[in-house]
Amino acid sequence: MEQEKVIQAKDLKVYYKDHKKNPLSRQHRKQVLKGVTLDIYEGEILGIAGESGCGKSTFAKAIVGMNKDIEGELIQKYGDPQMVFQDPYSSLNPSKKIGWLLEEPLKADKTRTWTKEERKKRAKEILKAIGLQENILDRYPSQLSGGQRQRVSIGVALMKSPKILIADEPVSALDVTIQAQILELLQELHREMGITILFISHDLRVIYQICDHVAVMHEGIIKEYGVPKDVYKNPKSEYTMQLLEAAGIR
Amino acid sequence: MRYILKKVLSMVLTLFVVSLCVFLAFSLIPGDPVTRMFGTEATPELIAQYREKMGLNDPILVRYFRWFVAFLQGDMGISYDYKIPVTGMLAEKIPITFTLAIMSFAIMVIISIPLGIYTAKYENGIIDHVISVINQIIMAIPPFFSGILLTFVFGVILRVFQPGGFVSYTVDFEKFLKYLILPAFAIALPKAAMATKLLRGSVIDEAGKDYTRTAYSRGNTTNGVLYRHVLKNAMIPVVTFMGMALADMVAGSIVIEQVFGIPGISRILLSSINNRDYPVVEAIIMGIAIIVLVINLLVDIIYRIINPRIEVES
Amino acid sequence: MGNIILDVTDLHIEFHDHDLPETVVEDFDLMLEAGEIVGIVGESGSGKSMSALAIAGLLKRHALTKKGKIMFDGTDLLSCDRKTLRSYQGDEISMIFQEPMTSLNPVKKIGWQVEESLRIHHKEIDKKERKRRAIEMMEAVGLRDAEHVYNMYPHELSGGMRQRVMIAAAMIGEPKILIADEPTTALDVTIQAQIVNLLRQMNKDKGTAIIFISHDLSLIRQLCQRVIVMQKGNIVENGNVEDIFRKPQMGYTRKLIAAIPQINLS
Amino acid sequence: MKRFLSLFKKNKATGERNTYLLMGVILTGLILLMVIVGLFYTPYDPTKMDASAKMQGISLRHIMGTDNMGRDVFSRVMYGSRITVVIATFTIIIGAGVGTIIGALAGYYGGMFGEVTMRIIDAMLAFPSILLSLVFVSLFGTGMYQVAVALGISFIPSFARIVRGEFLRCRNMDYVEVARLQGVSDIRIIFVHILPNIVGVLLSSVMIGFNNAVLAEAGLSFLGIGSQPPYASLGKMLSDAQSYLFKRPSYVISIGLVIVLMVLGFSFLGEGIKRIPENK
């Protein structure tokens, strides 16, 4: 079955400023992604695996436009991809109530204006989808547990019904049992809304559980790509083998 | 070494910028210096003649460079009021102000470091509470008022201090130092209170960090952890503060000299501000600026010695 | 039964930081044989780290009450005086922590920190010999170019190297027990595997018993023979790792195991 | 109001009471009361001289005595406090207002602009603030408003630095990234998303700034280059009183005490605000 590509990266190179060098000079750029070619298909969950500093988060940031210093091609079928971050504590503004946080994306929506009633209605819909009660709307993030916060973060990202959701290590900061619940939620949302998910994780087991494809990244390069089961069974690259061994999978 | 060179370079750059700002600020103020010098005696011919002689008709940047180069060579211009070189006017005053600042600094260090460590070690004890209240009060007393109070207590009640009995260092160095003790305390007390509070907070902060747990796990005593591990880390912000405090003390002595009738640079500065005798004001500000910058450089170097992380923080 | 070197019975820990006392560890028992590796597993708030810190005698910061017995070398570490406790700390019982960056003193040289236990407990060893042993130990934990690293500061090393330094510093006194509190959680998977291997090797070479604390059951399965499962301050299950994986007795253990994504490659 | 009162109750979690906040509110309240009452009523006319009542000690008729011209010191203190409070308020409005904006922009945008701004701010901060205000006073001339402006400018750097630090901390928080991804404008992120999170820090710096402003103004007036008669501030009055230290110490000390209490009030408030749990 030929599926449509929603994101195509062709020989994508991304640079960071090197902070050890003089910040006033433009010369010092550090190449973090060294030519990544990767397609993301409509409606799939694509996992990117790799260790810290391998460039997996940089790739995500390049897609959502948080990183502007890029070379190569990055074709996106839809605009406005949304992102969920790792740390459920810093990704919600501590001075705002949950209701306010959920409605904010709609207030900033440039494509249409939402009335107050519409915003409230949408927030309640999303709340239901992420499995939280309505009484949570009047609470502050500090009154929520880590798992609840991560649900809210996902909810905020979903408010404008994006076609693509990027989840950057969304379960790494959570306890294992909570982790399982959030993964379940992501799978459920994927099933019901048909949303494409780019799932970034260092945990090969988690990727195996929920992803349709996996790309293994190392030092800014995609080392291997395929269906998780095949990749784990017959890893072609040395590095993938190392990762699998370290995780006790092989 | 490269670090020090970099700091020296940035200091020179700052000095350059500061001097330019000072010069421009005082040059752009309305009012003609020659008219100011001669007042009602000024005739148009005299003004023209002096303008030419003083180079006032040259472009402002040329005047600036001439002034700056002369300044570096120790020629700070001529006072409008006294018609004598500013350098001579200030030469005997600066050692007085500087001694006062150094004495205040020493008092601050001697008081605050032991107290800061003690109050942190016995956090929330009775002595800690008493000292934090005293600190809070001392910080609320303007230095000139504590100067007045000290004069009152030691001069009027105890009679061990003679107000106004200043002796110059050229006459009797020992008596000179003795006279400066009270003023130095007046300057040092609020800074000592702040430094104590800062060091206390810093030690408590550091003591809560993971590495102290590691130190205990190796079998260190409480004192071992405090003196061998925590203190060096805790001193990092305190060193920065003390550097700024020393600079503040140089300037703060301006006020205290007034209270105790000490003939330092204070009187000259104030009268020249009131009389708009700008060459003198410029010279004093530049003098203090240089002292401040040199202090900053020293602080940077000490900072570098106690904090090896500085390069990564950039 | 082999030679039991540590016997913890009925350990209770209660915090009094707030108005209401809070029980963080209840009825904790642990028997450790010489040279064995025991795992403690649990989620955040399970009391696993608190039990470990209590054994290491490092709970002094909190307002708390402790009850029970921690018998080591004929002494109850819970009730003995501070001086006796200190004589064991770093010499017979050592500990390594989760965050190698913050657990090392940022303004002291690596060598100085590695040598610290020797300096405290073995004053008879002179400076030169201390340095020789430190470098030997640093080489043993796989730090290449140990002479050079000896004079570096923590911020100049990578996370994996820092944890190796922590292990070298903990092992230099050749302790009988090493307590490792989530030593790999802050590290990447490949580095994690290296550190786990290093701990296994230390256990084999020096005969040091290890108490390995982790939230990661699969990691514990790789390293430990025995495991204690904790939840909300209580021991839920206790026994051989493989048995527990195969036949978990309690609901909570089953939930923990189920939360690990299963991989079936065949 | 209920929330405000709850700040003074014992904290249930830690069992501590915020004594600093309570003391701060009481002291500042008393000073403000004196200033406000002074707008409508003073026991005597603060400028009326009375040759028959020179240098009187503390009595029921004159609770702080009279000065060398027979004026009632307490009435003059009520008046002088107003001048001091007005100057300090102006100083803070200028310093905190401009400083917050500069700090917010420099912290949020960073880059070249932030770097250059902070170099200038740091250079200014390296200079003792009294010297900085002296320079500005000598440029603007003496007088109440000139002093307020001079002090205000010299207070900008410290506020800019604090606010920038907070913005740098918040700028890279994930919630700011989230807001950016949702298409929220920069201005809204700065003022609606980030600013509320630093209100605690800002408020406590404003209080500490206030007490520094009172001290700095008093220092300048003491040197004779602050506010000018007939608008004598507390500092100016203390400077005038100093020469009578030996004749009538209570005259000098009572004025000094009012300054101390005013500063203490603000510094207690600042400490108290810092200790409110949400601000930690």
mmCIF file of N, CA, C and O in Angstrom, chain D residues 22-82:
data_model
loop_
_atom_site.group_PDB
_atom_site.id
_atom_site.type_symbol
_atom_site.label_atom_id
_atom_site.label_comp_id
_atom_site.label_asym_id
_atom_site.label_seq_id
_atom_site.Cartn_x
_atom_site.Cartn_y
_atom_site.Cartn_z
ATOM 1 N N LEU D 22 4.678 40.211 58.080
ATOM 2 C CA LEU D 22 3.806 40.878 59.052
ATOM 3 C C LEU D 22 4.441 42.178 59.531
ATOM 4 O O LEU D 22 3.828 43.246 59.487
ATOM 5 N N MET D 23 5.733 42.094 59.938
ATOM 6 C CA MET D 23 6.450 43.277 60.422
ATOM 7 C C MET D 23 6.520 44.329 59.322
ATOM 8 O O MET D 23 6.339 45.527 59.574
ATOM 9 N N GLY D 24 6.790 43.873 58.113
ATOM 10 C CA GLY D 24 6.909 44.785 56.979
ATOM 11 C C GLY D 24 5.617 45.531 56.749
ATOM 12 O O GLY D 24 5.609 46.759 56.594
ATOM 13 N N VAL D 25 4.502 44.791 56.750
ATOM 14 C CA VAL D 25 3.206 45.425 56.499
ATOM 15 C C VAL D 25 2.893 46.436 57.599
ATOM 16 O O VAL D 25 2.440 47.553 57.329
ATOM 17 N N ILE D 26 3.187 46.062 58.851
ATOM 18 C CA ILE D 26 2.889 46.978 59.959
ATOM 19 C C ILE D 26 3.720 48.255 59.850
ATOM 20 O O ILE D 26 3.191 49.374 59.874
ATOM 21 N N LEU D 27 5.051 48.084 59.683
ATOM 22 C CA LEU D 27 5.930 49.258 59.638
ATOM 23 C C LEU D 27 5.603 50.172 58.444
ATOM 24 O O LEU D 27 5.457 51.387 58.601
ATOM 25 N N THR D 28 5.496 49.554 57.264
ATOM 26 C CA THR D 28 5.206 50.363 56.077
ATOM 27 C C THR D 28 3.839 51.020 56.222
ATOM 28 O O THR D 28 3.644 52.167 55.828
ATOM 29 N N GLY D 29 2.906 50.265 56.816
ATOM 30 C CA GLY D 29 1.568 50.816 57.032
ATOM 31 C C GLY D 29 1.629 52.068 57.894
ATOM 32 O O GLY D 29 1.028 53.102 57.568
ATOM 33 N N LEU D 30 2.415 52.007 58.977
ATOM 34 C CA LEU D 30 2.528 53.161 59.881
ATOM 35 C C LEU D 30 3.118 54.360 59.147
ATOM 36 O O LEU D 30 2.624 55.486 59.259
ATOM 37 N N ILE D 31 4.195 54.123 58.391
ATOM 38 C CA ILE D 31 4.851 55.215 57.670
ATOM 39 C C ILE D 31 3.877 55.827 56.659
ATOM 40 O O ILE D 31 3.725 57.057 56.589
ATOM 41 N N LEU D 32 3.200 54.965 55.907
ATOM 42 C CA LEU D 32 2.273 55.483 54.902
ATOM 43 C C LEU D 32 1.133 56.256 55.572
ATOM 44 O O LEU D 32 0.697 57.291 55.076
ATOM 45 N N LEU D 33 0.688 55.748 56.709
ATOM 46 C CA LEU D 33 -0.371 56.437 57.457
ATOM 47 C C LEU D 33 0.081 57.847 57.817
ATOM 48 O O LEU D 33 -0.627 58.826 57.617
ATOM 49 N N MET D 34 1.347 57.938 58.306
ATOM 50 C CA MET D 34 1.887 59.233 58.697
ATOM 51 C C MET D 34 1.941 60.170 57.487
ATOM 52 O O MET D 34 1.578 61.350 57.588
ATOM 53 N N VAL D 35 2.344 59.637 56.349
ATOM 54 C CA VAL D 35 2.436 60.468 55.146
ATOM 55 C C VAL D 35 1.049 60.931 54.720
ATOM 56 O O VAL D 35 0.835 62.116 54.404
ATOM 57 N N ILE D 36 0.091 59.991 54.738
ATOM 58 C CA ILE D 36 -1.254 60.349 54.269
ATOM 59 C C ILE D 36 -1.920 61.341 55.206
ATOM 60 O O ILE D 36 -2.498 62.344 54.774
ATOM 61 N N VAL D 37 -1.797 61.091 56.521
ATOM 62 C CA VAL D 37 -2.365 62.045 57.481
ATOM 63 C C VAL D 37 -1.712 63.408 57.293
ATOM 64 O O VAL D 37 -2.375 64.446 57.309
ATOM 65 N N GLY D 38 -0.388 63.371 57.040
ATOM 66 C CA GLY D 38 0.353 64.619 56.855
ATOM 67 C C GLY D 38 -0.140 65.468 55.700
ATOM 68 O O GLY D 38 0.096 66.680 55.653
ATOM 69 N N LEU D 39 -0.831 64.841 54.755
ATOM 70 C CA LEU D 39 -1.381 65.601 53.635
ATOM 71 C C LEU D 39 -2.454 66.564 54.114
ATOM 72 O O LEU D 39 -2.635 67.647 53.563
ATOM 73 N N PHE D 40 -3.202 66.142 55.154
ATOM 74 C CA PHE D 40 -4.345 66.941 55.602
ATOM 75 C C PHE D 40 -4.098 67.646 56.926
ATOM 76 O O PHE D 40 -4.660 68.689 57.214
ATOM 77 N N TYR D 41 -3.271 67.042 57.750
ATOM 78 C CA TYR D 41 -3.132 67.587 59.090
ATOM 79 C C TYR D 41 -1.729 67.380 59.633
ATOM 80 O O TYR D 41 -1.174 66.280 59.552
ATOM 81 N N THR D 42 -1.128 68.449 60.154
ATOM 82 C CA THR D 42 0.093 68.295 60.939
ATOM 83 C C THR D 42 -0.134 69.057 62.239
ATOM 84 O O THR D 42 -0.852 70.066 62.247
ATOM 85 N N PRO D 43 0.457 68.576 63.333
ATOM 86 C CA PRO D 43 0.212 69.241 64.630
ATOM 87 C C PRO D 43 0.518 70.743 64.576
ATOM 88 O O PRO D 43 -0.194 71.559 65.167
ATOM 89 N N TYR D 44 1.604 71.094 63.893
ATOM 90 C CA TYR D 44 1.967 72.511 63.743
ATOM 91 C C TYR D 44 2.243 72.756 62.268
ATOM 92 O O TYR D 44 2.423 71.818 61.500
ATOM 93 N N ASP D 45 2.312 74.008 61.906
ATOM 94 C CA ASP D 45 2.726 74.329 60.548
ATOM 95 C C ASP D 45 4.223 74.027 60.434
ATOM 96 O O ASP D 45 5.027 74.598 61.179
ATOM 97 N N PRO D 46 4.599 73.109 59.544
ATOM 98 C CA PRO D 46 6.012 72.686 59.507
ATOM 99 C C PRO D 46 6.979 73.802 59.153
ATOM 100 O O PRO D 46 8.184 73.677 59.379
ATOM 101 N N THR D 47 6.496 74.894 58.572
ATOM 102 C CA THR D 47 7.426 75.963 58.201
ATOM 103 C C THR D 47 7.355 77.140 59.153
ATOM 104 O O THR D 47 8.113 78.096 59.021
ATOM 105 N N LYS D 48 6.423 77.102 60.105
ATOM 106 C CA LYS D 48 6.245 78.264 60.988
ATOM 107 C C LYS D 48 7.337 78.302 62.058
ATOM 108 O O LYS D 48 7.554 77.347 62.799
ATOM 109 N N MET D 49 8.071 79.412 62.069
ATOM 110 C CA MET D 49 9.149 79.526 63.041
ATOM 111 C C MET D 49 8.618 80.172 64.302
ATOM 112 O O MET D 49 7.687 80.953 64.275
ATOM 113 N N ASP D 50 9.236 79.817 65.405
ATOM 114 C CA ASP D 50 8.804 80.374 66.686
ATOM 115 C C ASP D 50 10.041 80.622 67.524
ATOM 116 O O ASP D 50 10.632 79.709 68.086
ATOM 117 N N ALA D 51 10.437 81.902 67.576
ATOM 118 C CA ALA D 51 11.689 82.258 68.239
ATOM 119 C C ALA D 51 11.656 81.927 69.728
ATOM 120 O O ALA D 51 12.685 81.710 70.346
ATOM 121 N N SER D 52 10.447 81.834 70.298
ATOM 122 C CA SER D 52 10.369 81.591 71.741
ATOM 123 C C SER D 52 10.485 80.102 72.063
ATOM 124 O O SER D 52 10.580 79.717 73.212
ATOM 125 N N ALA D 53 10.441 79.254 71.028
ATOM 126 C CA ALA D 53 10.450 77.809 71.304
ATOM 127 C C ALA D 53 11.578 77.127 70.574
ATOM 128 O O ALA D 53 11.409 76.092 69.964
ATOM 129 N N LYS D 54 12.801 77.690 70.589
ATOM 130 C CA LYS D 54 13.926 77.087 69.883
ATOM 131 C C LYS D 54 14.491 75.901 70.646
ATOM 132 O O LYS D 54 14.607 75.952 71.878
ATOM 133 N N MET D 55 14.882 74.869 69.921
ATOM 134 C CA MET D 55 15.621 73.743 70.479
ATOM 135 C C MET D 55 15.019 73.172 71.753
ATOM 136 O O MET D 55 15.726 72.930 72.730
ATOM 137 N N GLN D 56 13.701 72.993 71.723
ATOM 138 C CA GLN D 56 13.091 72.372 72.895
ATOM 139 C C GLN D 56 13.232 70.867 72.825
ATOM 140 O O GLN D 56 13.224 70.279 71.745
ATOM 141 N N GLY D 57 13.317 70.240 73.999
ATOM 142 C CA GLY D 57 13.451 68.783 74.042
ATOM 143 C C GLY D 57 12.120 68.113 73.780
ATOM 144 O O GLY D 57 11.107 68.763 73.483
ATOM 145 N N ILE D 58 12.141 66.801 73.941
ATOM 146 C CA ILE D 58 10.920 66.024 73.708
ATOM 147 C C ILE D 58 9.922 66.314 74.815
ATOM 148 O O ILE D 58 10.267 66.293 75.997
ATOM 149 N N SER D 59 8.690 66.626 74.414
ATOM 150 C CA SER D 59 7.659 66.921 75.411
ATOM 151 C C SER D 59 6.329 66.490 74.815
ATOM 152 O O SER D 59 6.247 66.059 73.676
ATOM 153 N N LEU D 60 5.253 66.602 75.609
ATOM 154 C CA LEU D 60 3.938 66.229 75.102
ATOM 155 C C LEU D 60 3.488 67.184 73.994
ATOM 156 O O LEU D 60 2.795 66.786 73.064
ATOM 157 N N ARG D 61 3.911 68.460 74.104
ATOM 158 C CA ARG D 61 3.490 69.429 73.089
ATOM 159 C C ARG D 61 4.235 69.197 71.782
ATOM 160 O O ARG D 61 3.678 69.312 70.702
ATOM 161 N N HIS D 62 5.534 68.915 71.924
ATOM 162 C CA HIS D 62 6.341 68.637 70.725
ATOM 163 C C HIS D 62 6.956 67.259 70.906
ATOM 164 O O HIS D 62 7.970 67.122 71.587
ATOM 165 N N ILE D 63 6.341 66.221 70.280
ATOM 166 C CA ILE D 63 6.801 64.875 70.628
ATOM 167 C C ILE D 63 8.203 64.565 70.123
ATOM 168 O O ILE D 63 8.837 63.634 70.566
ATOM 169 N N MET D 64 8.695 65.338 69.153
ATOM 170 C CA MET D 64 10.102 65.182 68.781
ATOM 171 C C MET D 64 10.872 66.470 69.074
ATOM 172 O O MET D 64 11.963 66.684 68.558
ATOM 173 N N GLY D 65 10.286 67.339 69.834
ATOM 174 C CA GLY D 65 10.944 68.595 70.160
ATOM 175 C C GLY D 65 10.842 69.619 69.039
ATOM 176 O O GLY D 65 10.078 69.453 68.093
ATOM 177 N N THR D 66 11.636 70.678 69.158
ATOM 178 C CA THR D 66 11.646 71.700 68.108
ATOM 179 C C THR D 66 13.071 71.895 67.600
ATOM 180 O O THR D 66 14.020 71.483 68.249
ATOM 181 N N ASP D 67 13.201 72.528 66.432
ATOM 182 C CA ASP D 67 14.542 72.703 65.867
ATOM 183 C C ASP D 67 15.123 74.085 66.193
ATOM 184 O O ASP D 67 14.547 74.840 66.981
ATOM 185 N N ASN D 68 16.217 74.392 65.534
ATOM 186 C CA ASN D 68 16.922 75.632 65.854
ATOM 187 C C ASN D 68 16.136 76.879 65.510
ATOM 188 O O ASN D 68 16.497 77.971 65.910
ATOM 189 N N MET D 69 15.066 76.736 64.708
ATOM 190 C CA MET D 69 14.248 77.901 64.393
ATOM 191 C C MET D 69 12.897 77.820 65.084
ATOM 192 O O MET D 69 11.960 78.535 64.741
ATOM 193 N N GLY D 70 12.779 76.858 65.981
ATOM 194 C CA GLY D 70 11.542 76.754 66.735
ATOM 195 C C GLY D 70 10.424 76.042 66.008
ATOM 196 O O GLY D 70 9.268 76.111 66.412
ATOM 197 N N ARG D 71 10.778 75.358 64.909
ATOM 198 C CA ARG D 71 9.727 74.626 64.201
ATOM 199 C C ARG D 71 9.513 73.262 64.856
ATOM 200 O O ARG D 71 10.462 72.667 65.375
ATOM 201 N N ASP D 72 8.284 72.747 64.784
ATOM 202 C CA ASP D 72 7.980 71.457 65.389
ATOM 203 C C ASP D 72 8.585 70.338 64.534
ATOM 204 O O ASP D 72 8.270 70.201 63.355
ATOM 205 N N VAL D 73 9.487 69.550 65.133
ATOM 206 C CA VAL D 73 10.219 68.559 64.362
ATOM 207 C C VAL D 73 9.289 67.481 63.815
ATOM 208 O O VAL D 73 9.404 67.068 62.661
ATOM 209 N N PHE D 74 8.320 67.034 64.637
ATOM 210 C CA PHE D 74 7.440 65.965 64.178
ATOM 211 C C PHE D 74 6.644 66.405 62.936
ATOM 212 O O PHE D 74 6.513 65.648 61.969
ATOM 213 N N SER D 75 6.164 67.638 62.950
ATOM 214 C CA SER D 75 5.413 68.123 61.787
ATOM 215 C C SER D 75 6.314 68.133 60.562
ATOM 216 O O SER D 75 5.899 67.795 59.451
ATOM 217 N N ARG D 76 7.573 68.535 60.813
ATOM 218 C CA ARG D 76 8.511 68.577 59.691
ATOM 219 C C ARG D 76 8.842 67.156 59.208
ATOM 220 O O ARG D 76 9.021 66.923 58.011
ATOM 221 N N VAL D 77 8.903 66.205 60.151
ATOM 222 C CA VAL D 77 9.158 64.817 59.763
ATOM 223 C C VAL D 77 8.012 64.292 58.910
ATOM 224 O O VAL D 77 8.223 63.619 57.899
ATOM 225 N N MET D 78 6.769 64.631 59.298
ATOM 226 C CA MET D 78 5.620 64.186 58.512
ATOM 227 C C MET D 78 5.723 64.706 57.078
ATOM 228 O O MET D 78 5.458 63.998 56.112
ATOM 229 N N TYR D 79 6.143 65.959 56.996
ATOM 230 C CA TYR D 79 6.265 66.581 55.686
ATOM 231 C C TYR D 79 7.453 65.984 54.909
ATOM 232 O O TYR D 79 7.334 65.642 53.737
ATOM 233 N N GLY D 80 8.568 65.839 55.619
ATOM 234 C CA GLY D 80 9.779 65.314 54.985
ATOM 235 C C GLY D 80 9.614 63.882 54.517
ATOM 236 O O GLY D 80 10.118 63.491 53.456
ATOM 237 N N SER D 81 8.861 63.080 55.293
ATOM 238 C CA SER D 81 8.626 61.697 54.883
ATOM 239 C C SER D 81 7.918 61.666 53.542
ATOM 240 O O SER D 81 8.187 60.822 52.693
ATOM 241 N N ARG D 82 6.977 62.619 53.380
ATOM 242 C CA ARG D 82 6.242 62.649 52.121
ATOM 243 C C ARG D 82 7.201 62.872 50.955
ATOM 244 O O ARG D 82 7.163 62.179 49.950
#
